[in-house]
Coordinates of C-alpha atoms in Angstrom, one line a residue:
P30 CA -169.7 65.0 39.2
T31 CA -167.1 62.3 40.1
A32 CA -169.6 59.5 39.5
Y33 CA -170.1 60.4 35.9
I34 CA -166.5 61.2 34.8
K35 CA -166.0 57.8 33.3
E36 CA -169.3 57.9 31.2
F37 CA -169.5 61.5 30.3
G38 CA -166.3 63.4 31.3
S39 CA -164.2 61.0 29.3
Q40 CA -165.8 62.1 26.1
S41 CA -163.9 65.4 26.4
D42 CA -160.5 66.2 24.7
F43 CA -159.0 67.0 28.1
I44 CA -159.9 67.2 31.8
L45 CA -160.0 70.4 33.8
A46 CA -159.1 69.0 37.2
L47 CA -160.5 70.9 40.2
S48 CA -157.8 71.2 42.9
H49 CA -160.3 71.4 45.8
L50 CA -161.7 68.0 44.9
M51 CA -158.3 66.4 45.3
D52 CA -156.7 65.4 48.6
E53 CA -153.4 66.9 49.6
K54 CA -151.3 63.8 50.2
K55 CA -152.8 60.9 48.2
A56 CA -155.2 60.0 45.4
N57 CA -158.9 60.0 46.2
T58 CA -161.7 58.6 44.1
Y59 CA -162.0 61.9 42.1
E60 CA -158.3 61.9 41.2
K61 CA -158.4 58.2 40.3
E62 CA -161.3 58.8 38.0
I63 CA -159.7 61.6 36.1
L64 CA -156.5 59.7 35.7
Q65 CA -158.3 56.7 34.4
T66 CA -159.7 58.7 31.4
K67 CA -156.1 58.9 30.1
L68 CA -156.8 62.4 28.9
P69 CA -154.5 65.4 29.2
I70 CA -155.2 67.3 32.5
V71 CA -155.1 71.0 33.3
L72 CA -155.3 71.8 37.0
D73 CA -157.5 74.7 38.1
N74 CA -156.8 76.6 41.3
G75 CA -160.2 76.5 43.0
L76 CA -161.0 80.3 42.9
F77 CA -164.3 79.9 41.0
E78 CA -165.6 77.2 43.3
N79 CA -164.2 78.5 46.7
G80 CA -163.9 82.2 46.3
T81 CA -160.2 81.9 47.1
P82 CA -157.4 80.0 45.3
E83 CA -155.5 77.1 46.7
S84 CA -151.9 77.8 47.9
M85 CA -149.2 77.6 45.3
E86 CA -147.4 74.9 47.3
T87 CA -150.3 72.4 47.3
L88 CA -151.3 73.3 43.7
L89 CA -147.8 72.5 42.4
E90 CA -147.6 69.2 44.4
K91 CA -151.0 68.1 43.0
A92 CA -150.2 69.2 39.4
V93 CA -146.9 67.2 39.4
R94 CA -148.6 64.2 41.0
I95 CA -151.2 63.9 38.3
G96 CA -148.9 64.9 35.4
A97 CA -150.9 68.0 34.5
T98 CA -149.9 69.8 31.3
H99 CA -150.6 73.1 33.0
V100 CA -151.5 74.5 36.4
F101 CA -153.4 77.8 36.9
A102 CA -151.5 80.2 39.2
P103 CA -153.4 81.6 42.2
D104 CA -155.3 84.7 41.1
K105 CA -157.5 87.3 42.8
L106 CA -161.0 88.0 41.6
F107 CA -161.3 91.3 39.7
D108 CA -157.9 92.4 41.1
S109 CA -155.3 92.9 38.4
V110 CA -152.6 94.1 40.8
G111 CA -153.1 91.3 43.3
T112 CA -153.2 88.8 40.5
E113 CA -149.9 90.0 39.0
K114 CA -148.3 89.8 42.4
S115 CA -149.6 86.2 42.9
L116 CA -148.3 85.3 39.4
R117 CA -144.8 86.6 40.2
K118 CA -144.7 84.6 43.4
M119 CA -145.8 81.4 41.5
I120 CA -143.1 81.9 38.9
R121 CA -140.4 82.3 41.5
F122 CA -141.8 79.3 43.4
M123 CA -141.7 77.1 40.3
E124 CA -138.2 78.3 39.4
E125 CA -137.0 77.2 42.8
S126 CA -138.8 73.9 42.8
E127 CA -136.8 70.7 43.0
H128 CA -139.3 68.7 40.8
E129 CA -137.7 67.3 37.7
K130 CA -140.7 67.8 35.5
L131 CA -143.0 70.9 35.9
P132 CA -146.3 71.7 34.3
G133 CA -146.8 74.7 32.1
L134 CA -147.9 77.8 33.9
A135 CA -151.4 79.2 33.2
A136 CA -152.6 82.6 34.3
V137 CA -156.2 84.0 34.5
V138 CA -156.6 87.7 33.5
Q139 CA -158.3 89.6 36.3
A140 CA -159.7 93.1 36.2
D141 CA -162.9 95.1 36.6
N142 CA -162.6 97.4 33.6
V143 CA -161.6 97.1 29.9
E144 CA -158.4 99.2 30.2
D145 CA -157.0 97.1 33.1
Y146 CA -158.1 93.9 31.5
M147 CA -156.4 94.5 28.2
S148 CA -153.3 95.8 29.9
Q149 CA -153.0 92.5 31.9
L150 CA -153.9 90.4 28.9
L151 CA -151.0 92.0 27.0
S152 CA -148.7 91.6 30.0
F153 CA -149.4 87.9 30.3
N154 CA -149.0 87.4 26.6
A155 CA -145.5 89.0 26.8
N156 CA -144.5 87.1 29.9
P157 CA -142.2 84.2 28.9
S158 CA -143.2 82.2 32.0
V159 CA -146.9 82.1 31.0
S160 CA -147.8 79.4 28.5
L161 CA -151.6 79.5 28.7
I162 CA -153.9 82.4 29.4
G163 CA -157.3 82.0 31.1
L164 CA -160.3 83.9 29.9
S165 CA -162.8 84.0 32.8
I166 CA -166.6 84.1 32.9
L167 CA -166.3 86.3 35.9
S168 CA -163.8 89.0 35.1
I169 CA -164.7 89.5 31.5
P170 CA -168.4 90.3 32.0
K171 CA -167.5 92.7 34.8
S172 CA -164.7 94.4 32.8
F173 CA -166.7 94.7 29.5
A174 CA -170.2 95.4 31.0
E175 CA -170.0 99.2 30.3
K176 CA -168.6 98.7 26.8
I177 CA -171.4 96.3 25.7
G178 CA -174.1 97.9 27.8
K179 CA -175.0 94.9 29.9
H180 CA -173.5 92.1 32.1
D181 CA -173.5 89.1 29.7
I182 CA -171.0 86.3 29.7
V183 CA -171.3 85.3 26.0
Q184 CA -171.5 88.8 24.5
S185 CA -168.7 90.2 26.7
R186 CA -166.4 87.4 25.8
V187 CA -167.1 87.9 22.1
A188 CA -166.3 91.6 22.6
L189 CA -162.9 90.6 24.0
L190 CA -162.2 88.2 21.2
R191 CA -163.0 90.9 18.6
E192 CA -160.5 93.2 20.3
M193 CA -157.9 90.4 20.3
C194 CA -158.6 89.8 16.6
D195 CA -158.2 93.5 15.9
L196 CA -154.8 93.6 17.7
H197 CA -153.7 90.6 15.8
Q198 CA -154.7 91.9 12.4
K199 CA -153.7 95.6 12.9
K200 CA -150.7 95.3 15.1
G201 CA -149.5 91.8 14.4
I202 CA -149.8 90.6 18.0
Q203 CA -149.3 86.9 18.1
W204 CA -151.5 85.6 21.0
K205 CA -150.4 82.7 23.2
N206 CA -152.7 79.8 23.6
C207 CA -155.9 80.8 25.6
H208 CA -158.4 78.8 27.5
M209 CA -162.0 79.9 28.0
L210 CA -163.0 79.2 31.5
G211 CA -166.7 78.1 31.8
L212 CA -169.7 78.9 29.7
G213 CA -172.7 81.2 29.7
D214 CA -176.2 80.7 28.1
S215 CA -174.8 79.3 24.8
Y216 CA -171.8 78.2 23.0
Y217 CA -171.8 81.3 20.7
D218 CA -168.6 82.7 22.1
V219 CA -166.8 79.3 21.9
L220 CA -167.9 78.9 18.3
F221 CA -166.8 82.5 17.5
A222 CA -163.4 81.6 18.9
H223 CA -163.3 78.3 16.9
L224 CA -164.0 80.2 13.7
N225 CA -161.9 83.3 14.2
C226 CA -159.4 82.9 17.0
P227 CA -157.0 79.9 16.5
W228 CA -155.1 80.8 19.6
V229 CA -158.2 79.8 21.7
V230 CA -157.4 76.2 22.1
S231 CA -159.9 75.0 24.8
N232 CA -163.0 75.6 26.9
D233 CA -164.1 73.8 30.1
T234 CA -167.8 73.5 31.0
S235 CA -170.2 71.0 32.6
S236 CA -173.1 72.7 30.6
A237 CA -174.1 69.7 28.5
F238 CA -174.2 67.4 31.5
W239 CA -175.4 69.6 34.4
N240 CA -178.1 71.4 32.4
A241 CA -179.4 68.0 31.4
V242 CA -179.6 67.1 35.1
Q243 CA -181.9 70.1 35.5
G244 CA -183.9 68.9 32.5
K245 CA -182.5 71.5 30.1
R246 CA -181.7 70.9 26.5
L247 CA -179.1 72.6 24.3
L248 CA -180.9 74.0 21.3
G249 CA -180.1 75.5 17.9
G250 CA -177.0 76.4 16.0
Y251 CA -175.3 77.8 19.0
C252 CA -176.4 75.2 21.5
E253 CA -178.3 77.7 23.6
V254 CA -179.5 76.4 27.0
A255 CA -183.3 76.2 27.0
G256 CA -184.6 78.8 29.4
G257 CA -181.1 80.0 30.2
K258 CA -178.1 78.5 32.1
T259 CA -179.1 76.7 35.2
K260 CA -178.5 78.6 38.4
V261 CA -178.0 75.4 40.4
H262 CA -174.3 75.0 41.2
V263 CA -172.7 71.7 40.2
D264 CA -172.9 69.1 43.0
F265 CA -169.7 67.1 42.5
N266 CA -171.1 64.3 44.8
Y267 CA -174.3 64.0 42.6
K268 CA -175.1 60.3 41.9
N269 CA -178.9 60.3 41.1
L270 CA -179.0 60.6 37.3
D271 CA -181.9 58.5 35.9
K272 CA -182.1 57.0 32.4
K273 CA -184.0 60.0 31.0
G274 CA -181.3 62.4 32.4
A275 CA -178.5 60.3 31.0
L276 CA -180.1 60.2 27.5
L277 CA -180.5 64.0 27.6
A278 CA -176.9 64.6 28.7
Q279 CA -175.7 62.5 25.8
E280 CA -178.0 64.3 23.4
N281 CA -176.5 67.6 24.6
I282 CA -173.0 66.4 24.2
N283 CA -173.8 65.2 20.7
S284 CA -175.3 68.6 19.9
V285 CA -172.1 70.3 20.9
R286 CA -170.0 67.9 18.8
D287 CA -172.3 68.3 15.8
M288 CA -172.1 72.1 16.1
F289 CA -168.3 72.1 15.7
I290 CA -168.3 69.4 13.0
K291 CA -170.8 71.4 10.9
K292 CA -168.6 74.5 11.2

């Protein structure tokens, strides 16, 4: 939430900015708060929050205005063909842009089965215009559900990461930088990536903070969410955190830090 970016969001290594929280023409409170952190910024396209991505025109304008390192191209949920078409349009649009300094282009892999997912992942990895690949908590569980026997964010993403490791080791594929979008019931997949997949460079999640708002603690060696990930969607206008909630949020953040330091 905007009100807690300074206290809690600023403890991150970077900021995943949400385009739908920014105004089109000028900086609002949210934009000012993320800029005041002085952290690198990656601009997301709003698909996860709104069900449809923002237009490439306003995305690029916002990305340039905030000096984003990367901007996620518009994608289409579970639709690899539509996502590929949107990416090509974004590439052409950026090539024709008159902006002097452009952000790097990030692309989220979209599919509803393993074959299409891996095909698009390899395609994006070979595309010289793509500099960051997004690994989603929506398309990966749907694509890998049959393979792992259930719909599970953490386990499906680990299954994908294992396949990427195999392709790297057996076929010498050098993966581009990847970003893990969101989190499931624990940090196990993020930790697996940290230990085995140097190409996975970042993850965005409000888990440590927002689960604390719901009274949930991150527990154990994998920072599992007590009782499972909250089903309450983040309220970006939330301002009612009490002292107990603030202490729990900080404890959760510290637990995540400690987990990676120990590993």
